Short mmCIF file of C-alpha atoms and ligand atoms in Angstrom, two decimals:
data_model
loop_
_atom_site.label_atom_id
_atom_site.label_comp_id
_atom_site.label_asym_id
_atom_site.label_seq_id
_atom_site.Cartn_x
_atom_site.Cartn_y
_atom_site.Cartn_z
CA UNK A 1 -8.28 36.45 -15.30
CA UNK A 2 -9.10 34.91 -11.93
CA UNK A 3 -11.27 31.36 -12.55
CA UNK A 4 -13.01 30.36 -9.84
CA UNK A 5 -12.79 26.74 -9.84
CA UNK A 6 -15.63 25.28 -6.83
CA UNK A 7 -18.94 25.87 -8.99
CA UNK A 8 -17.81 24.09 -12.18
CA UNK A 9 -16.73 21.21 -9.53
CA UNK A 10 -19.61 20.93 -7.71
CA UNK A 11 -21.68 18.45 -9.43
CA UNK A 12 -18.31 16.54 -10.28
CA UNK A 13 -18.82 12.79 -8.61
CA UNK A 14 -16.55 10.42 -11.15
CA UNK A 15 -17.70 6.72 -10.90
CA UNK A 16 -15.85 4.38 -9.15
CA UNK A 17 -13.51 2.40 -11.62
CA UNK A 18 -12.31 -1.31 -11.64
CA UNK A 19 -9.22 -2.82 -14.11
CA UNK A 20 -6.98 -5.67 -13.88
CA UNK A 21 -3.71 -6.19 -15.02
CA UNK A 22 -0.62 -8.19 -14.62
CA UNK A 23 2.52 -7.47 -13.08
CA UNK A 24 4.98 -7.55 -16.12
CA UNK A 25 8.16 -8.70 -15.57
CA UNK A 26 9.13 -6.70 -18.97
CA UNK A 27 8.31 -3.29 -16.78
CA UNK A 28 10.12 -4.42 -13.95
CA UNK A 29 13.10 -5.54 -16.65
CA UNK A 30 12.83 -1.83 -18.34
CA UNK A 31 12.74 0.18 -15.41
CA UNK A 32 15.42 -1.70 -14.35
CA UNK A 33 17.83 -0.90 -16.93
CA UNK A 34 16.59 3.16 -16.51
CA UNK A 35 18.29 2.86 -13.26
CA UNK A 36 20.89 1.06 -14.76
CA UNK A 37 20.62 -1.95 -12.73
CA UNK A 38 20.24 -5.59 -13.62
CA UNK A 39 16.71 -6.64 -13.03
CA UNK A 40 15.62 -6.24 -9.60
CA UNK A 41 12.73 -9.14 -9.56
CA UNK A 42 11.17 -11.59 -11.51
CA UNK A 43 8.11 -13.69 -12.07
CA UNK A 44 7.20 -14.95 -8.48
CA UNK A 45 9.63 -12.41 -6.37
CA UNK A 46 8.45 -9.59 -4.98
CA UNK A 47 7.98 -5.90 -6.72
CA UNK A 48 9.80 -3.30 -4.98
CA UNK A 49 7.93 -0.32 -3.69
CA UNK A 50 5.86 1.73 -6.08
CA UNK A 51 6.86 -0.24 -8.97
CA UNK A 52 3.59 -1.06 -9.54
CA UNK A 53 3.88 2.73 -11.33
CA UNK A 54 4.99 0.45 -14.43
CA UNK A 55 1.44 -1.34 -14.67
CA UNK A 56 -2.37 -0.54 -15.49
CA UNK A 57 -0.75 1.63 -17.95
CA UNK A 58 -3.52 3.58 -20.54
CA UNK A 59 -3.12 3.88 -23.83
CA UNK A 60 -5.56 6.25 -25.55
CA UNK A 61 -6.50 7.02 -28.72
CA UNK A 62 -4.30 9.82 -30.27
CA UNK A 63 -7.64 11.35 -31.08
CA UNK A 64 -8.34 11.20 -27.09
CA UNK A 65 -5.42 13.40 -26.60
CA UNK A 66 -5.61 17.09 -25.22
CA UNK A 67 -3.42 20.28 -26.74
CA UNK A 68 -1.31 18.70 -23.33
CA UNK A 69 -1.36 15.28 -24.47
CA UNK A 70 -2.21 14.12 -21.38
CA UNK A 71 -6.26 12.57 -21.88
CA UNK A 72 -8.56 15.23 -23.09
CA UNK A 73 -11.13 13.52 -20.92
CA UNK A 74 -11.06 10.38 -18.04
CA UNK A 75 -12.74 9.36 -14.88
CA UNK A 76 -10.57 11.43 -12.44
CA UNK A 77 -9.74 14.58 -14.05
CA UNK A 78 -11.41 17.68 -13.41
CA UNK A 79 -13.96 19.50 -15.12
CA UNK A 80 -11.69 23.25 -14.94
CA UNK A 81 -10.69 24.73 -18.44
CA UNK A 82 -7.41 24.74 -19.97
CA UNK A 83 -6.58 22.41 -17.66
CA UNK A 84 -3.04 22.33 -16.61
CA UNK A 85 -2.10 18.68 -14.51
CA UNK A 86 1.32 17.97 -11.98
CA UNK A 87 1.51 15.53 -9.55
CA UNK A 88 1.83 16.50 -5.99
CA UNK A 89 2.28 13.73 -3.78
CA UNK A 90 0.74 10.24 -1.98
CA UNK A 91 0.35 8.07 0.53
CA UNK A 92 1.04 4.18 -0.10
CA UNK A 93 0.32 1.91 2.65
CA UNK A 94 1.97 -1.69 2.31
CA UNK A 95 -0.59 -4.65 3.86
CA UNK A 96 0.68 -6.98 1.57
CA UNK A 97 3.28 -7.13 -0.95
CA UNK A 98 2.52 -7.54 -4.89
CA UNK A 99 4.58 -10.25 -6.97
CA UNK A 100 5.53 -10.47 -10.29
CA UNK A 101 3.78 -12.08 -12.72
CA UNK A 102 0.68 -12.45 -11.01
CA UNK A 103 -2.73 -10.81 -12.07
CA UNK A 104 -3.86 -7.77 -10.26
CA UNK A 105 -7.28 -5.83 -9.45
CA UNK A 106 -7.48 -2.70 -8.66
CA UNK A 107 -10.46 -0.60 -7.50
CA UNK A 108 -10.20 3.14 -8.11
CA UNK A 109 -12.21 5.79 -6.82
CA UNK A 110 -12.12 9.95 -6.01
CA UNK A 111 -11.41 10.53 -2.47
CA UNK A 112 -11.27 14.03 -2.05
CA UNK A 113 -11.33 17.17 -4.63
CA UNK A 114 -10.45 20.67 -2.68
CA UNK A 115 -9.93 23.93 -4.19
CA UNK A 116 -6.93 25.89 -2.32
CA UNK A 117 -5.27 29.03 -3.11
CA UNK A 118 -1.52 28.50 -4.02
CA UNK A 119 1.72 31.14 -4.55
CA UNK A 120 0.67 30.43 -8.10
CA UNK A 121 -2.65 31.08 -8.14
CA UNK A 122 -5.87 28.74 -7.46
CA UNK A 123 -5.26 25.30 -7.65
CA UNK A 124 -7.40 22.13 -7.62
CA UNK A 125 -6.26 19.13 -5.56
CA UNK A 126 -7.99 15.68 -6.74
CA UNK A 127 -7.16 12.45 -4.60
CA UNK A 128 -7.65 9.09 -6.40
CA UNK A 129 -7.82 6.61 -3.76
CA UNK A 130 -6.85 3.03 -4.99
CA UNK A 131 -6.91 -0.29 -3.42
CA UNK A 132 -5.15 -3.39 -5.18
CA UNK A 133 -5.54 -7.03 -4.44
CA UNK A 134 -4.15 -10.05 -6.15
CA UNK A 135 -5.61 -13.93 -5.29
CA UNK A 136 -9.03 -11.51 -3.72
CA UNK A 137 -5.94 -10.51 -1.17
CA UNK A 138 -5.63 -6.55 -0.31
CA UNK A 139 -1.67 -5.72 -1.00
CA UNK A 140 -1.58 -2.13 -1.37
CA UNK A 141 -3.79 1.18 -0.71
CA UNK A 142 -2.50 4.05 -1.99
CA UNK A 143 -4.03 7.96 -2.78
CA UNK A 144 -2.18 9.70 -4.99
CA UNK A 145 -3.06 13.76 -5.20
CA UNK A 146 -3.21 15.41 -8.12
CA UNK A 147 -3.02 19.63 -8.68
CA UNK A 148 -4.39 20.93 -11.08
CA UNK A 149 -4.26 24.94 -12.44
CA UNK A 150 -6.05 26.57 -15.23
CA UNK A 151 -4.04 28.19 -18.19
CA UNK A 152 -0.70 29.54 -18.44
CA UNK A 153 1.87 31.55 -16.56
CA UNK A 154 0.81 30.05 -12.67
CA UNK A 155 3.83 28.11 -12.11
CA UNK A 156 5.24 28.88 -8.30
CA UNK A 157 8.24 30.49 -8.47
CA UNK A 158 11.04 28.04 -7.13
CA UNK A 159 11.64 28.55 -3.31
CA UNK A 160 14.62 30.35 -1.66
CA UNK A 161 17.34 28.17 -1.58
CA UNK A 162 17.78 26.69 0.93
CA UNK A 163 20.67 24.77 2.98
CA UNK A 164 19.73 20.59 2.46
CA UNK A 165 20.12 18.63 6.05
CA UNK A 166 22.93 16.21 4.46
CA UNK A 167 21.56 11.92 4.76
CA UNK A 168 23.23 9.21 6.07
CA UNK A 169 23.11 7.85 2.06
CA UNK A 170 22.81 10.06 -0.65
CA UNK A 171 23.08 9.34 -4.53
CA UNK A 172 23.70 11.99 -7.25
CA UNK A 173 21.61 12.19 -10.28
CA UNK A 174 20.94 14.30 -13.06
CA UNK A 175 18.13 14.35 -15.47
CA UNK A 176 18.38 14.41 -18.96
CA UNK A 177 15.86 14.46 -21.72
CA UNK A 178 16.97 10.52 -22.44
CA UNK A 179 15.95 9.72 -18.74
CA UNK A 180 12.95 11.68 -18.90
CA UNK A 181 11.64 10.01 -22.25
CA UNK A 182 12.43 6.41 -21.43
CA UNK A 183 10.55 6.87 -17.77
CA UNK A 184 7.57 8.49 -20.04
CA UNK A 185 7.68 5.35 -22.38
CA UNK A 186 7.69 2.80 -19.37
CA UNK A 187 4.74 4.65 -17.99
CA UNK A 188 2.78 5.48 -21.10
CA UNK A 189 2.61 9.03 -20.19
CA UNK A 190 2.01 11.29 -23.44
CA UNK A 191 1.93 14.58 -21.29
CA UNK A 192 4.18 17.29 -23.07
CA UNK A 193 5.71 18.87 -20.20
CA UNK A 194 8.27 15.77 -20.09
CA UNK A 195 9.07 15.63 -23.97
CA UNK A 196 8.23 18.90 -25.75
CA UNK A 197 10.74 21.45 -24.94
CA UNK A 198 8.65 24.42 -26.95
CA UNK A 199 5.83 23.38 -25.20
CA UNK A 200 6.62 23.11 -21.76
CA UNK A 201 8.27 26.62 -21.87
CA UNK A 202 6.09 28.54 -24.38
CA UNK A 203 2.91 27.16 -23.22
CA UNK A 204 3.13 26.40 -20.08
CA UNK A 205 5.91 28.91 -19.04
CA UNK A 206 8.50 26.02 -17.20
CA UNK A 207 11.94 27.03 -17.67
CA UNK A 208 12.46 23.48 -19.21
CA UNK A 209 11.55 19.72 -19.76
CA UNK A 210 9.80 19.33 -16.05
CA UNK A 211 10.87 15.96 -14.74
CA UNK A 212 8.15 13.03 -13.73
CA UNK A 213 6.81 13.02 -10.47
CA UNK A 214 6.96 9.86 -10.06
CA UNK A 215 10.14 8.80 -11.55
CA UNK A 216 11.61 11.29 -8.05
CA UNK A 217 9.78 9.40 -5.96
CA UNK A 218 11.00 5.70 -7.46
CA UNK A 219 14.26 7.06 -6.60
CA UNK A 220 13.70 8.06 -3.54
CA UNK A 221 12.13 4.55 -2.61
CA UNK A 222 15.29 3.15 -5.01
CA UNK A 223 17.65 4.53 -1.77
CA UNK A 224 15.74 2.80 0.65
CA UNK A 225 15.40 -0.56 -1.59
CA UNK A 226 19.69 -0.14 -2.03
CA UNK A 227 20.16 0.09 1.80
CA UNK A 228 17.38 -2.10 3.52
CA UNK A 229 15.32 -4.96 2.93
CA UNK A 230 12.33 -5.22 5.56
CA UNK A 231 9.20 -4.54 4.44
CA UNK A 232 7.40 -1.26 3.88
CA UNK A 233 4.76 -0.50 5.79
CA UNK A 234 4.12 3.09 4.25
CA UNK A 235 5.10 5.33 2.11
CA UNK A 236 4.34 9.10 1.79
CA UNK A 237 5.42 11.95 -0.64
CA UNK A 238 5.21 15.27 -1.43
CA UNK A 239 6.89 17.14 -4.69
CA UNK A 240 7.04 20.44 -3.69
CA UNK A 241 8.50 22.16 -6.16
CA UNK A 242 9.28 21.09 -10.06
CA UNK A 243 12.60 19.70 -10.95
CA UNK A 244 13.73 20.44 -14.36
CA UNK A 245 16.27 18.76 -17.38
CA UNK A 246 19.41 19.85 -16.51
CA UNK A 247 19.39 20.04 -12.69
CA UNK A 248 21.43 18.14 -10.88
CA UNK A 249 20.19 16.87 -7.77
CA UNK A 250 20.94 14.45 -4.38
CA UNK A 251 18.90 11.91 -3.50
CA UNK A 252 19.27 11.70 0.22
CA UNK A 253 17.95 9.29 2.99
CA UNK A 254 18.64 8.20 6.32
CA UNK A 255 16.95 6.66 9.46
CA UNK A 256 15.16 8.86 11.56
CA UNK A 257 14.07 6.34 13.93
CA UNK A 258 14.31 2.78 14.23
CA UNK A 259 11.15 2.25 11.64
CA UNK A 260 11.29 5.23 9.98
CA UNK A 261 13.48 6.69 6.90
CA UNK A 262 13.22 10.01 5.70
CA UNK A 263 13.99 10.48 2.26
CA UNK A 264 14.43 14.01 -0.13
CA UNK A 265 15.32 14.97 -3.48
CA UNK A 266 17.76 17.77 -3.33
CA UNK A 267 18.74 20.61 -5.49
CA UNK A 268 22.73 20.35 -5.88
CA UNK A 269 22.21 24.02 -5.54
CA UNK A 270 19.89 23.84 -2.57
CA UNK A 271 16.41 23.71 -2.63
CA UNK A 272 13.97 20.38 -1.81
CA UNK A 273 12.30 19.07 -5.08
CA UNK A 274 10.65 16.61 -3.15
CA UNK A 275 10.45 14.66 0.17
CA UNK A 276 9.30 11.00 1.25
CA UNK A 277 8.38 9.13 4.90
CA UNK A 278 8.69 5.60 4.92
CA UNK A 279 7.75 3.35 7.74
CA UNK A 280 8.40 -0.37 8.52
C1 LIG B 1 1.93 21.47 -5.78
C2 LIG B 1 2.36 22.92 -6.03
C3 LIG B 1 1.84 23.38 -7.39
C4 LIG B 1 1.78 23.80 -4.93
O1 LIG B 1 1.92 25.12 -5.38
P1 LIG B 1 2.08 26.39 -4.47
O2 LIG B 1 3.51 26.53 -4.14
O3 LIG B 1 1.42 27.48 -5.19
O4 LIG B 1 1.24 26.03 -3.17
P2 LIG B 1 1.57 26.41 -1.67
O5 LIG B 1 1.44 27.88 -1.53
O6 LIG B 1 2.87 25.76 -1.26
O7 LIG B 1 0.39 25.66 -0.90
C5 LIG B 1 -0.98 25.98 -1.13
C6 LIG B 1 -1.84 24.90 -0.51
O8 LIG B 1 -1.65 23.68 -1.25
C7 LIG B 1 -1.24 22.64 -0.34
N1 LIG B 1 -0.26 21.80 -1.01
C8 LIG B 1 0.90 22.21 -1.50
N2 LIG B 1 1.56 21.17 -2.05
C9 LIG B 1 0.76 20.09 -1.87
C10 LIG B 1 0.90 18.74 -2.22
N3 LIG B 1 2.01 18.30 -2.84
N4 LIG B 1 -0.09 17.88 -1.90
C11 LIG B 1 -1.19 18.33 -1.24
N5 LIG B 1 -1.39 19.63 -0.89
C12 LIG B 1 -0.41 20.48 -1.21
C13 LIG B 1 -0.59 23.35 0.81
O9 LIG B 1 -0.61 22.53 1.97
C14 LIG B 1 -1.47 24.56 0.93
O10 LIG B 1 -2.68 24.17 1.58
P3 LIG B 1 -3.32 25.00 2.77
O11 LIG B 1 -3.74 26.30 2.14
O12 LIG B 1 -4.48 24.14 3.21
O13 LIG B 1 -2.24 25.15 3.78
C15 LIG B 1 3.91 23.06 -5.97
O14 LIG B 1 4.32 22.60 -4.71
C16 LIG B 1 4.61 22.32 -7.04
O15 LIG B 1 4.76 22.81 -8.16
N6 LIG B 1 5.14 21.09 -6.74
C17 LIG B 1 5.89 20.30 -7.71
C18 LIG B 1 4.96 19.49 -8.58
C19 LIG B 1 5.76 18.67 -9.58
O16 LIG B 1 6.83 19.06 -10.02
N7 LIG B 1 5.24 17.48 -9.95
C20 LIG B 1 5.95 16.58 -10.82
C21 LIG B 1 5.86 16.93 -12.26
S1 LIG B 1 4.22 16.81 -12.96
C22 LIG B 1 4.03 15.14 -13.33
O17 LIG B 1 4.89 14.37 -13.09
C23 LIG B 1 2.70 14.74 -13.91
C24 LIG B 1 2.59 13.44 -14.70
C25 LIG B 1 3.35 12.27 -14.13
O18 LIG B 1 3.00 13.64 -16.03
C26 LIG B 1 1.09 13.11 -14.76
O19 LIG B 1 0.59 12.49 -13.83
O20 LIG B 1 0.44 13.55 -15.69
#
């Protein structure tokens, strides 16, 4: 059954949405040890990129929770039915840095919802644009995209394979259900696909557990962290196409000009999982 998503998302204008929080150094302690590092920062230093992934986590209600158990309902996500959520990519953009310990705002807001046609069917894009400030000070602006499908049985096949351009660092890593529920855990993220086998494959037809989004992005920005110490200017992403338990993959990065690294996730087997620009 087609669904034809632009009517039901017409009259869709989510409010704005403001929440503070603090920079734990707990998270930054626990992600940490998922990488299997000592901790990276503490109260006062400054939080690597995108690690402020670990904070303004939500914790709904059980009873809030969808057949997915991502949110049944929440400012940002889409009015389509039997909604089916990845994420898809960002932009981060670094005028300030964020430190540890110290109490953060963040204003929230829907930037941009667009209806496209995919290889797996119609999908909905949704950009929340953020903006976070600590002492009244803007640090960081990110938009993070968001696709959304309806229903089973969509999922794009994986691409050809493909040769990967080798980096100047790379760093093997495989996921494992362990990884995948400890990164869930530090992020509060009840969504199925990353825990429940049966589901992820009976409902929504993935060949297996489907590994975070952002947990392949941290490592891609992990790379960079390991080899350089300037600060970011910007980061973008793109996951373009899911990475599953048992794959094996490279993390790869390299300088592809004198401020810019260029960062991928790699199939062992061939095949980009996902991709990252950062500029200094
Ligand atoms: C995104 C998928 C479905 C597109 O699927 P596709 O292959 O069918 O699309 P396409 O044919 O490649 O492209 C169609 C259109 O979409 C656009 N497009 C294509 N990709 C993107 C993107 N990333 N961002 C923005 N736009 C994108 C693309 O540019 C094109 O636009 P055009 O018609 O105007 O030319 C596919 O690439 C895919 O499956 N990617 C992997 C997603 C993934 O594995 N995410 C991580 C796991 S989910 C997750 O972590 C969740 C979490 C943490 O639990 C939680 O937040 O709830």
């Amino acid at each position: 059954m087609t669904v034809s998503f632009s009517s039901t998302l017409d009259n869709w204008r989510p409010q704005a949405q403001t929440d503070y929080d603090v920079v734990s150094p707990d998270a930054v302690k626990a992600f940490s040890a998922l990488l299997n590092v000592a901790p990276v920062a503490g109260p006062g230093d400054t939080l690597p990129p995108l690690w402020h992934w670990l904070s303004f986590l939500a914790w709904p209600c059980q009873d809030e929770l969808g057949t997915d158990g991502h949110p049944a309902a929440g400012p940002f996500l889409p009015p389509i039915p039997d909604r089916r959520r990845m994420f898809a990519g960002g932009r981060v953009q670094y005028p300030g840095i964020l430190r540890v310990g110290d109490k953060v705002r963040r204003l929230s807001s829907l930037k941009d919802c667009v209806v496209k046609r995919g290889r797996s069917g119609e999908l909905v894009f949704v950009t929340v644009r953020s903006e976070f400030r600590q002492g009244g000070e803007l640090r960081v602006v990110e938009e993070l995209d968001y696709v959304y499908r309806s229903g089973k049985g969509g999922v794009a096949r994986q691409r050809p394979e493909s040769p990967a351009s080798s980096g100047t660092w790379e760093m093997p890593h495989s996921f494992d259900a362990l990884e995948l529920f400890m990164f869930s855990a530090l992020t509060a993220n009840t969504h199925r696909i990353h825990y429940d086998a049966d589901y992820a494959t009976a409902i929504e037809g993935y060949p297996d557990l489907v590994v975070q989004g952002p947990l392949q992005v941290l490592l891609m920005a992990e790379l960079v962290r390991r080899h350089t110490t300037r600060p970011l200017a910007s980061v973008d992403f793109r996951l373009h196409q899911p990475t599953f338990t048992g794959d094996t993959v490279v993390v790869r990065g390299r300088h592809t000009g004198p401020d810019v690294i260029q960062a991928s996730v790699d199939r062992a087997s061939g095949g980009r999982q996902a991709s990252m620009k950062v500029t200094f």
